[in-house]
Coordinates of C-alpha atoms and ligand atoms in Angstrom, one line a residue:
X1 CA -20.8 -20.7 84.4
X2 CA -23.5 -23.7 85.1
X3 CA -24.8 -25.1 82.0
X4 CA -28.3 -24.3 82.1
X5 CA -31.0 -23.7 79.0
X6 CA -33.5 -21.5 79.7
X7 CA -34.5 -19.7 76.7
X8 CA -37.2 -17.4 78.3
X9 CA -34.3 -15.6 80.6
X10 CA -34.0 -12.2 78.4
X11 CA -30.9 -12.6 79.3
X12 CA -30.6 -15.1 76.8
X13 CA -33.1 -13.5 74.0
X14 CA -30.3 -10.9 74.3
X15 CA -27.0 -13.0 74.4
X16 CA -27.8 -16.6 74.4
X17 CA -23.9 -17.2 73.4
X18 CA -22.0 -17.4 76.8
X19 CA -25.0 -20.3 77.7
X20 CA -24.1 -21.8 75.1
X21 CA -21.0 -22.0 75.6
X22 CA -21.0 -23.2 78.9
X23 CA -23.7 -26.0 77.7
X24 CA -20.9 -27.2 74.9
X25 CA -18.1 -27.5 77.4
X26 CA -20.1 -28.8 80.3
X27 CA -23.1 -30.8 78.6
X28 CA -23.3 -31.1 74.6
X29 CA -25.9 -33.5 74.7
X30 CA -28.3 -32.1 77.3
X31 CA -31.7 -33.5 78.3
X32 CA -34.1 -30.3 78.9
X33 CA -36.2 -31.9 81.7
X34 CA -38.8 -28.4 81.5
X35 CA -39.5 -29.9 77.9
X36 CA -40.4 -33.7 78.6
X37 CA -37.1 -35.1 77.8
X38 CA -35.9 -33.0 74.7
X39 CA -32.6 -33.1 74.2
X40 CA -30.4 -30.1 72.8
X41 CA -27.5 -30.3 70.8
X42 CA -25.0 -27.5 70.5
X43 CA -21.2 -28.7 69.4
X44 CA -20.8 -27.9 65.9
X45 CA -18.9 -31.6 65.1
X46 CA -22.9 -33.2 66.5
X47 CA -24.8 -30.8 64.6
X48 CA -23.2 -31.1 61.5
X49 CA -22.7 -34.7 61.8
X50 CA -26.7 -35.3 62.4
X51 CA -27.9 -33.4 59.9
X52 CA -25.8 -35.5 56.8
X53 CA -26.6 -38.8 58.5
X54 CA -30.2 -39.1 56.7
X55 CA -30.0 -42.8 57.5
X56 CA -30.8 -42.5 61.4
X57 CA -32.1 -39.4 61.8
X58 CA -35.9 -38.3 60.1
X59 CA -37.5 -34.7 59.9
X60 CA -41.2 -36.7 59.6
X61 CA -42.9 -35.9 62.8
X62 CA -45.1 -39.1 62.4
X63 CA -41.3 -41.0 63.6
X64 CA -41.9 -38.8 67.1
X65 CA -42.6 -41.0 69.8
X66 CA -41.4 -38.6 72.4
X67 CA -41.3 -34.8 72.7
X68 CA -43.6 -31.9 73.5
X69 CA -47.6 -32.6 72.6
X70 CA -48.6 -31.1 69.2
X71 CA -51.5 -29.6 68.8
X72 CA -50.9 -29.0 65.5
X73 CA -51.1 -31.8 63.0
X74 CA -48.2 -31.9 60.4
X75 CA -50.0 -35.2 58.5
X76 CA -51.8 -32.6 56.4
X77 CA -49.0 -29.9 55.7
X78 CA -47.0 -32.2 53.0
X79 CA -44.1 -30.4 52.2
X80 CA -40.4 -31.1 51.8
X81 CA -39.4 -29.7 55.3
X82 CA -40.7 -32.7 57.0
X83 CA -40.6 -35.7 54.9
X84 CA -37.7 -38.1 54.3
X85 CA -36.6 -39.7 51.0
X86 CA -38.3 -40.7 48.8
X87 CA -41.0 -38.2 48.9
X88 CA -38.6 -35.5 49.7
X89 CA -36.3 -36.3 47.3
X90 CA -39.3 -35.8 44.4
X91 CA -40.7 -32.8 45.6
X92 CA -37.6 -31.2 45.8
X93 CA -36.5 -31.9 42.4
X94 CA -40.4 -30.4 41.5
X95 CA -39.6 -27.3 43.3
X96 CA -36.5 -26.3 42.0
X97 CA -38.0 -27.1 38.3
X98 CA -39.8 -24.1 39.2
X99 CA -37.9 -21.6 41.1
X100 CA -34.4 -22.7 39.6
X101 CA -31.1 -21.1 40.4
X102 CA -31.3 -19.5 36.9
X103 CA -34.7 -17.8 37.9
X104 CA -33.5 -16.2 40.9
X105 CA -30.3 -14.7 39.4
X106 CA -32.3 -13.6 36.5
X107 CA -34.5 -11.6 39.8
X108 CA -31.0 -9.5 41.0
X109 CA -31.7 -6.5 39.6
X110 CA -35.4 -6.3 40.3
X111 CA -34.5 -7.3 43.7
X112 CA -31.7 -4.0 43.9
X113 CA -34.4 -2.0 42.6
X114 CA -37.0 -3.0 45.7
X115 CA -33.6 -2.4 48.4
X116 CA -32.8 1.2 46.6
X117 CA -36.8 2.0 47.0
X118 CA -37.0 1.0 50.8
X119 CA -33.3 3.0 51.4
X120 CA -34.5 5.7 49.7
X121 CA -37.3 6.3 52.2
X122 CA -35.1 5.7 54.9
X123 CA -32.7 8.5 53.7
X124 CA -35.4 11.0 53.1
X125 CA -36.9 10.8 56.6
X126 CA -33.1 10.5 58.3
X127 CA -34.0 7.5 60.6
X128 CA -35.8 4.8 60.9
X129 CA -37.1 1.1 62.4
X130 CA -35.2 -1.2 59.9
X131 CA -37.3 -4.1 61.1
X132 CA -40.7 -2.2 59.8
X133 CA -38.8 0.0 57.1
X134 CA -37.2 -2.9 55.2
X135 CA -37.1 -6.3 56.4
X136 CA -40.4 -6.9 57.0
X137 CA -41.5 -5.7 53.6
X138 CA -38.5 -6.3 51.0
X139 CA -38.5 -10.2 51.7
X140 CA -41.6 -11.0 51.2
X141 CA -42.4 -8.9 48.3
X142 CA -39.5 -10.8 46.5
X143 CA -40.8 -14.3 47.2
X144 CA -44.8 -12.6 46.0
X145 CA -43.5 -11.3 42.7
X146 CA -41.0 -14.2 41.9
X147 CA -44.1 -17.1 42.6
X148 CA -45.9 -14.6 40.4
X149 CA -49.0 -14.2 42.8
X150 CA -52.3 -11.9 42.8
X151 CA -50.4 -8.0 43.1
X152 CA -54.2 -6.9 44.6
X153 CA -53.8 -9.9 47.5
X154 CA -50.1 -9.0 48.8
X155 CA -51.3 -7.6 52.4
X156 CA -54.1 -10.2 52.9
X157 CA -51.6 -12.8 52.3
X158 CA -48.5 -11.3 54.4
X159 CA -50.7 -11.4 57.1
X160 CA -51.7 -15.0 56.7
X161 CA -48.1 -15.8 56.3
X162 CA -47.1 -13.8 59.6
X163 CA -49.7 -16.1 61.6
X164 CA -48.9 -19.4 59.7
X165 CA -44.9 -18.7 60.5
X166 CA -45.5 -19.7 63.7
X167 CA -45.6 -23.2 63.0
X168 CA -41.9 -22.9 63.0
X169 CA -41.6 -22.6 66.6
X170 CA -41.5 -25.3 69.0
X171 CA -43.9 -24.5 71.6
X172 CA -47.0 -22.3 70.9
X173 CA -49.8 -21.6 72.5
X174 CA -53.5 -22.3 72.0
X175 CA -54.3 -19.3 70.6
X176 CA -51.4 -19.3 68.1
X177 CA -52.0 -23.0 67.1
X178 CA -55.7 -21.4 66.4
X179 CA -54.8 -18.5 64.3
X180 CA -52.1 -20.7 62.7
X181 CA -55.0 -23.3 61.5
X182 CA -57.0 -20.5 60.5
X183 CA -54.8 -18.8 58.1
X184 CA -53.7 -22.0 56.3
X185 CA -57.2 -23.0 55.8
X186 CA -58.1 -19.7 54.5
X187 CA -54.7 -19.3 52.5
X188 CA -55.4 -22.5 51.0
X189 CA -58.7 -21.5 49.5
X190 CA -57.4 -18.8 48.5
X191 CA -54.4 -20.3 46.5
X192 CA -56.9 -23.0 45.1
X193 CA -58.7 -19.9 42.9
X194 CA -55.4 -18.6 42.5
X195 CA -53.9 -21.7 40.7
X196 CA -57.0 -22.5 39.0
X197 CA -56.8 -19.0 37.1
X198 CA -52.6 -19.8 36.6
X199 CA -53.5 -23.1 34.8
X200 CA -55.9 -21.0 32.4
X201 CA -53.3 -18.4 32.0
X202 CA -49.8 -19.5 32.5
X203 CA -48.0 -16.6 32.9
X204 CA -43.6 -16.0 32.6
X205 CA -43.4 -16.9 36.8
X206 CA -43.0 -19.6 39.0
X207 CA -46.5 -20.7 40.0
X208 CA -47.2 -21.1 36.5
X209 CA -44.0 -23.2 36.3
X210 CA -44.6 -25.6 39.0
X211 CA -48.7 -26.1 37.6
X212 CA -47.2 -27.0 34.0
X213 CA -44.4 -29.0 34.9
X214 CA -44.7 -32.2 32.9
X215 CA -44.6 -34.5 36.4
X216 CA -46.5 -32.2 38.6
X217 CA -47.7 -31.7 41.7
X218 CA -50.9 -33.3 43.1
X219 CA -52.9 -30.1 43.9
X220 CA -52.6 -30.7 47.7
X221 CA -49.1 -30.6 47.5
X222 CA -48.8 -27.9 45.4
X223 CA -50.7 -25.6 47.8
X224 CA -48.4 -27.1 50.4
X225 CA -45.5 -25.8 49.1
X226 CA -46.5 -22.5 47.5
X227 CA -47.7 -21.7 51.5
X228 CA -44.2 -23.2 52.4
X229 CA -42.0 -20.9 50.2
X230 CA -44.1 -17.8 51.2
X231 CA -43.2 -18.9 55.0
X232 CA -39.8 -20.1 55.0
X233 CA -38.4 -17.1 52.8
X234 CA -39.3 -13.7 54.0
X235 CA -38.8 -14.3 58.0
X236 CA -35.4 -15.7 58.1
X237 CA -33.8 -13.1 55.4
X238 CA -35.3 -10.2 57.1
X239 CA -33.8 -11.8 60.3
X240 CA -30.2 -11.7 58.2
X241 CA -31.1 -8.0 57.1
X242 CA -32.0 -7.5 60.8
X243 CA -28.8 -9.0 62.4
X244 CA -26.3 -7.5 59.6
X245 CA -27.3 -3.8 59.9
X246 CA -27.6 -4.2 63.8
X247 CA -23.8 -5.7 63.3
X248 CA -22.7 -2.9 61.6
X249 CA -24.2 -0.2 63.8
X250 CA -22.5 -2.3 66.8
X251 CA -19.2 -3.0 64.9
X252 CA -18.2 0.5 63.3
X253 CA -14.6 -0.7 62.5
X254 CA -16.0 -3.7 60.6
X255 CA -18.2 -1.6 58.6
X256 CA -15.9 0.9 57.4
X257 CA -13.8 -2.4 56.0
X258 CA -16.8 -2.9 54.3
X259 CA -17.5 0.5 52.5
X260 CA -13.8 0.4 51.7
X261 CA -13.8 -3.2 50.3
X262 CA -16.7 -4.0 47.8
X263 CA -15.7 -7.0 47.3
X264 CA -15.9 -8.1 51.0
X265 CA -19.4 -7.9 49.9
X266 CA -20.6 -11.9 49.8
X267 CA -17.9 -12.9 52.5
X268 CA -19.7 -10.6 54.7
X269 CA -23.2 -12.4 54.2
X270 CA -21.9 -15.5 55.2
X271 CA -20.2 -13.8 58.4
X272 CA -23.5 -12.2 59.1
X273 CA -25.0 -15.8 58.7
X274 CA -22.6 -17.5 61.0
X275 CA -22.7 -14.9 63.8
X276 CA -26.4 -15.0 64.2
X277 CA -27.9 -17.6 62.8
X278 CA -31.6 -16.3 61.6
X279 CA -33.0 -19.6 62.5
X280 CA -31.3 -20.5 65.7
X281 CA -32.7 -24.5 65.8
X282 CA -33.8 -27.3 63.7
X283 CA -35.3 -31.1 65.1
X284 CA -34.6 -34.5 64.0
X285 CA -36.1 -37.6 65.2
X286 CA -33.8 -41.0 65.6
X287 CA -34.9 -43.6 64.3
X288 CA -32.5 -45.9 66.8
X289 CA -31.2 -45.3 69.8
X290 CA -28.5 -43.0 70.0
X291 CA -25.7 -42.8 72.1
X292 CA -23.7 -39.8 72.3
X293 CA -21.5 -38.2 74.8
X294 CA -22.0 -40.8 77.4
X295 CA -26.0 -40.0 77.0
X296 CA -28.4 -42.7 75.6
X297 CA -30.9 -40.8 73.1
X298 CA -34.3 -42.9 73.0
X299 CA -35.3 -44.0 69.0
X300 CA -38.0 -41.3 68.5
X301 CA -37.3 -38.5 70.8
X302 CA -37.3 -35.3 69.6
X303 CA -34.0 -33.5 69.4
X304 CA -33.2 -30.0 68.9
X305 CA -29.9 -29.0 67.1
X306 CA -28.5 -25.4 68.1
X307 CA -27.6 -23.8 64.7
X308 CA -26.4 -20.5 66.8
X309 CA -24.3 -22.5 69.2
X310 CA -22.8 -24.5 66.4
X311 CA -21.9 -21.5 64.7
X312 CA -19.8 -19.7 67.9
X313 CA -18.1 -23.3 69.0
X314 CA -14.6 -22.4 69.4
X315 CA -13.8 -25.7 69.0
X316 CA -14.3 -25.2 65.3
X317 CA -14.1 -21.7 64.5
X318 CA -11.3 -20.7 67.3
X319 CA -11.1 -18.1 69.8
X320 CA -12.0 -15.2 67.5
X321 CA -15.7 -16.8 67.3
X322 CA -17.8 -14.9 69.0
X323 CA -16.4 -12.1 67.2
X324 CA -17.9 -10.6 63.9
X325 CA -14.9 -10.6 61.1
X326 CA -16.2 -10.0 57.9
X327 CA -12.8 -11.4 56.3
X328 CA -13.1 -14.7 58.4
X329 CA -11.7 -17.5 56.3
X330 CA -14.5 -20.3 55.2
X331 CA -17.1 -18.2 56.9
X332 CA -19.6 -20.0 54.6
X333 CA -19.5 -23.5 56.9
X334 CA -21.9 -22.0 59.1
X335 CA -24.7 -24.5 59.6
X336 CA -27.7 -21.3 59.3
X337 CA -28.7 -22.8 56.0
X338 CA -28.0 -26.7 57.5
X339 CA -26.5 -29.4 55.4
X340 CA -27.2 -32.6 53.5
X341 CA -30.8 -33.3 52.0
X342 CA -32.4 -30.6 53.5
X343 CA -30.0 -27.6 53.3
X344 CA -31.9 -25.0 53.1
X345 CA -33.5 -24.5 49.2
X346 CA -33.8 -20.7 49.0
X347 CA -30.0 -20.1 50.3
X348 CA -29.2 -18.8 46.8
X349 CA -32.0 -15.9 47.3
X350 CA -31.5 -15.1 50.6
X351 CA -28.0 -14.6 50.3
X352 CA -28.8 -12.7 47.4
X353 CA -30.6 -10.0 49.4
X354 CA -27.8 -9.7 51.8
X355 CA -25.2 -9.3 49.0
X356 CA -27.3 -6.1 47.9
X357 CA -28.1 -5.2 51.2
X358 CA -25.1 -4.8 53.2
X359 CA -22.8 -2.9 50.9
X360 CA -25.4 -0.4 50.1
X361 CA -26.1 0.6 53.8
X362 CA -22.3 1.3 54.7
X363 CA -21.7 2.9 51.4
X364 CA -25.4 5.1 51.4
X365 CA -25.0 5.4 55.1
X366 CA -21.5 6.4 55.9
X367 CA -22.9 7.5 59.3
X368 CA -25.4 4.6 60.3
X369 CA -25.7 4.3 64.2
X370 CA -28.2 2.8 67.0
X371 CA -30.7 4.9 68.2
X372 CA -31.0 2.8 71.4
X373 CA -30.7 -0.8 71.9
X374 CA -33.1 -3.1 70.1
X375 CA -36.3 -4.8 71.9
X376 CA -36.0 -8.5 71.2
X377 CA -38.7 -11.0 71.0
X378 CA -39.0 -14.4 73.1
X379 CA -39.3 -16.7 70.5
X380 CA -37.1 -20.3 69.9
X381 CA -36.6 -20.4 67.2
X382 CA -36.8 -16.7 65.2
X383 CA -34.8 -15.1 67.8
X384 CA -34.3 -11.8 67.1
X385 CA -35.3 -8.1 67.3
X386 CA -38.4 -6.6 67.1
X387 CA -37.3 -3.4 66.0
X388 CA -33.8 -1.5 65.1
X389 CA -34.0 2.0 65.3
X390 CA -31.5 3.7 63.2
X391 CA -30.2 6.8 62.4
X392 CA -28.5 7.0 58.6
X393 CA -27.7 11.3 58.4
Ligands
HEM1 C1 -31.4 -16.2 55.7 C2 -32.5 -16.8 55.2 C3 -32.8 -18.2 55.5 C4 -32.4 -19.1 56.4 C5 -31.4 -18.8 57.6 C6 -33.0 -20.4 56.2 C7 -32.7 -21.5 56.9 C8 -33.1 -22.8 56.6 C9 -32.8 -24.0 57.3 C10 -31.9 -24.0 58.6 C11 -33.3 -25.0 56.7 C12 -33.2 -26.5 57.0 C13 -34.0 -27.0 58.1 C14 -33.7 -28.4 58.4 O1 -32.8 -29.1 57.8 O2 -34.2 -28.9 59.4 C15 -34.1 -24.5 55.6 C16 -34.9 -25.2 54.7 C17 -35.6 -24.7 53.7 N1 -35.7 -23.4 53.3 FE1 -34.6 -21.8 54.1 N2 -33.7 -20.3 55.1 C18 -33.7 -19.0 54.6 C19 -34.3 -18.5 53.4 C20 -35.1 -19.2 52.6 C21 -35.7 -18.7 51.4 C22 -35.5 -17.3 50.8 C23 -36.5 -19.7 50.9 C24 -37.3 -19.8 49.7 C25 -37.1 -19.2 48.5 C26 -36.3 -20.9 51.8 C27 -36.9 -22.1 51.6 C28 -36.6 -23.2 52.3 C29 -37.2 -24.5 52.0 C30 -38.3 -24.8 51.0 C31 -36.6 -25.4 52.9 C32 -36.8 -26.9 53.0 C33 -35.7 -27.7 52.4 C34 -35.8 -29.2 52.5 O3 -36.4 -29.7 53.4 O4 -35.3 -29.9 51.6 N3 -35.5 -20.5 52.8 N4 -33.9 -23.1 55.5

């Protein structure tokens, strides 16, 4: 096979793998010319190498000299995400103040107790869209109780959040870049009521937290984040939700290993993380030039690391990797969460909700199976299906 990149082929949506491969072994440092000069990285030794060396390479768009037009301004959405030390490195520390490691354990049960709800209505009616049924909803309702926000104002603001997601893709349209401004500007209002009632009442959750911290946030930051956190967490774990059980269905074998083996359970969420990565790409912007792989990478030009590819090369994971094998052996180097500074902060929680996840649907759902094969969507970045219909009687 050619080494081509053409992420609009469905081809690809469906099975972007053997392009990738081809692209690693023929052209790991490839220029994509439809995307003024973009170039897209895809061995795992590049992509993991990149993302620890903080010195050259930036996440701040304002370092992007060259690279698709924004429409979007990212000046005014200050958040962790895209901002190098030393700013990152404080608001970081602010954030997990707030929504510490000890918080989110202390959530496991309540978070079991939202799963069992949403399986329980999938066993009652015999079948289901897992994409509507559960990941869609379970995700974000565990990020909306856990920052302690309005109960009344959960639909108003999942639908905000499903516009403002979008900023996570790299090319969006007019419309999209519209509705993307729209919601923020409206969310933030919103949230600048919300945390003016927290600071009166302080409540036992992590909004309250993060407005009483004794070095806070600046209000504009604050608002930032909370809107970041209610973006970054529900999509991608409803994609791992999404990807596992459509694993499963796909991979009967593996999933009676599973029900057998309970304590295959968090082994299995780092397979499901590694062989489909949730979030298939990240950027970074050089701050020199670059060379690599006989290429010369221009200081400032945008580059797109594969996450996905880096997670089948066989040059790190062998021939088995396109394969799912929920026993694999340091299954948890994946790059889906990335590494160094900015590996991703909610990894603890969204690994959670596989861990409860996965083992409950092969154990409930001894007879789980595909209804039909799933739609996918076009997108980048959030690859993935639309919907997963499933049979569980
Ligand atoms: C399976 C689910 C998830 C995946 C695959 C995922 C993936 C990622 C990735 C790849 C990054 C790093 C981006 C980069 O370095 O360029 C990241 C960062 C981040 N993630 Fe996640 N994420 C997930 C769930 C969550 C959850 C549940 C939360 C919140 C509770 C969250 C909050 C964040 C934040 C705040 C950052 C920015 C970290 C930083 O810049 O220091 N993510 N995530």
């Amino acid at each position: 096979m050619t080494a081509v990149y053409d992420p609009f082929d469905p081809a690809f949506a469906a099975n972007p793998y053997p392009f990738f491969k081809a692209l690693r072994e023929e052209d790991p440092c490839h220029q994509i010319a439809a995307a003024d000069g973009v170039w897209l990285l895809t061995r795992y030794a590049d992509v993991d190498a990149i993302l620890h060396d903080r010195d050259r390479f930036s996440v701040d768009h304002r370092n992007l000299r060259r690279g698709p037009e924004q429409d979007l301004s990212y000046d005014d959405f200050p958040v962790i995400l895209f901002r190098d030390p030393p700013e990152h490195t404080r608001w970081r520390r602010l954030l997990s103040h707030g929504l510490s490691p000890a918080r989110i354990e202390a959530y496991r049960p309540r978070l079991a107790e939202l799963i069992d709800e949403r399986l329980d209505a999938l066993d009652d009616k015999g079948e289901g869209d897992f994409v509507a049924d559960v990941a869609s909803q379970v995700p974000f309702q565990a990020i909306y109780e856990l920052l302690g926000m309005p109960p009344a104002d959960h639909d108003q603001v999942h639908a905000w959040v499903s516009d403002i997601v979008n900023l996570t893709e790299p090319v969006a349209s007019p419309e999209v870049t519209l509705a993307i401004v729209r919601s923020r500007d409206e969310m933030r209002d919103w949230l600048q009521e919300v945390c003016a009632h927290k600071r009166a009442h302080p409540g036992d959750d992590v909004l309250s937290r993060l407005l009483t911290d004794t070095d806070p946030f600046d209000d504009d930051e604050l608002i930032s984040h909370v809107i970041l956190l209610n973006v970054s967490a529900p999509e991608p774990t409803g994609s791992l939700l999404t990807y596992g059980v459509l694993a499963l269905a796909r991979n009967p074998e593996q999933a009676a290993e599973l029900r057998a083996d309970p304590s295959l359970d968090r082994n299995a969420v780092e397979e499901m993380l590694r062989y489909e990565a949730p979030l298939q790409l990240t950027g970074r912007y050089p701050l020199q030039d670059i060379e690599l792989h006989g290429k010369t990478i221009e200081a400032g030009t945008a580059m797109v690391l594969s996450l996905a590819s880096a997670n089948h090369d066989q040059d790190r994971w062998g021939p088995t990797a396109d394969e799912l094998d929920l026993r694999r052996e340091r299954a948890n180097e994946h790059l889906s969460f990335a590494r160094g500074i900015h590996t991703c902060f909610g990894s603890a929680l969204a690994r959670m909700h596989g861990q409860l996840t996965f083992g409950r649907m092969v154990r409930r759902f001894p007879r789980l199976e595909l209804v039909e094969e799933p739609t996918w969507n076009s997108l980048l970045n959030r690859r993935g299906p639309t919907q997963v219909r499933i049979t569980v009687r």
